[in-house]
Coordinates of C-alpha atoms in Angstrom, one line a residue:
M77 CA -17.9 59.8 16.7
D78 CA -20.6 61.1 19.0
E79 CA -24.3 61.3 18.1
D80 CA -24.4 65.2 17.9
M81 CA -21.5 65.1 15.4
E82 CA -23.2 62.5 13.3
T83 CA -26.4 64.5 13.2
E84 CA -24.5 67.6 12.2
L85 CA -22.7 65.8 9.4
A86 CA -25.9 64.3 8.1
E87 CA -27.6 67.7 8.0
A88 CA -24.6 69.2 6.2
K89 CA -24.7 66.5 3.6
K90 CA -28.4 67.0 3.1
R91 CA -27.9 70.8 2.6
R92 CA -25.1 70.1 0.2
D93 CA -27.2 67.7 -1.8
E94 CA -30.1 70.2 -1.9
E95 CA -27.7 72.8 -3.3
L96 CA -26.2 70.5 -5.8
A97 CA -29.7 69.4 -6.9
Y98 CA -30.6 73.0 -7.6
V99 CA -27.4 73.9 -9.5
M100 CA -27.2 70.6 -11.4
G101 CA -31.0 70.7 -12.2
H102 CA -30.4 73.4 -14.8
A103 CA -28.3 73.2 -18.0
L104 CA -26.7 76.6 -17.2
G105 CA -25.7 75.3 -13.7
R106 CA -24.2 72.2 -15.2
R107 CA -22.3 74.2 -17.8
F108 CA -20.9 76.5 -15.0
I109 CA -19.8 73.6 -12.9
W110 CA -18.2 71.9 -15.9
R111 CA -16.3 75.1 -16.7
L112 CA -15.2 75.5 -13.1
L113 CA -13.9 71.9 -13.0
H114 CA -12.1 71.8 -16.3
Q115 CA -11.1 75.4 -17.0
V116 CA -10.6 77.0 -13.6
C117 CA -9.6 73.9 -11.5
A118 CA -8.0 72.1 -14.4
I119 CA -8.8 68.7 -13.0
D120 CA -7.6 66.9 -16.2
A121 CA -4.5 68.9 -16.7
S122 CA -0.9 68.2 -15.7
N123 CA 0.3 70.4 -12.8
F124 CA 4.0 69.9 -13.5
S125 CA 6.1 73.0 -13.0
S126 CA 9.8 73.4 -12.2
D127 CA 8.7 76.3 -10.0
A128 CA 7.6 74.8 -6.6
M129 CA 5.3 77.8 -5.9
M130 CA 3.5 77.4 -9.2
L131 CA 3.2 73.7 -8.7
S132 CA 1.7 74.1 -5.3
Y133 CA -0.7 76.7 -6.6
A134 CA -1.9 74.5 -9.5
Q135 CA -2.2 71.5 -7.3
G136 CA -4.3 73.4 -4.8
R137 CA -6.7 74.5 -7.6
R138 CA -6.9 70.9 -8.8
D139 CA -7.5 69.6 -5.3
I140 CA -10.5 71.9 -5.0
G141 CA -11.9 70.7 -8.3
L142 CA -11.4 67.1 -7.3
D143 CA -13.3 67.7 -4.1
I144 CA -16.2 69.2 -6.1
Q145 CA -16.1 66.3 -8.5
S146 CA -16.2 63.9 -5.7
A147 CA -19.2 65.6 -4.1
L148 CA -21.0 65.5 -7.5
L149 CA -20.3 61.9 -8.0
D150 CA -21.4 61.1 -4.4
F151 CA -24.6 63.1 -5.0
D152 CA -25.7 61.7 -8.4
K153 CA -23.3 60.0 -10.8
Q154 CA -25.9 60.2 -13.7
V155 CA -26.2 64.0 -13.4
F156 CA -22.4 64.2 -13.5
L157 CA -22.3 62.1 -16.6
T158 CA -25.1 64.2 -18.2
M159 CA -23.0 67.3 -17.5
E160 CA -19.9 65.7 -19.1
D161 CA -21.9 64.7 -22.2
E162 CA -23.4 68.1 -22.6
N163 CA -20.1 69.9 -22.5
R164 CA -17.6 67.7 -24.4

């Protein structure tokens, strides 16, 4: 990977972390993210469907949620755990 690409990726991660710090720094932000992950993206639900289109749709939603969850865990695992504790 060239140096420009590495610099760009580092800057993108820094911006992402700043955004996550802002959202996750507030109880309402943590509640919104929790609801997004568990109710909208259904990261803990089974996606099984005999309808291939419905299965693809549900799996796409879940994949987005898992990407968000991964970013949160990469950012600050303790904040993620705080969010889970507050909303269970």
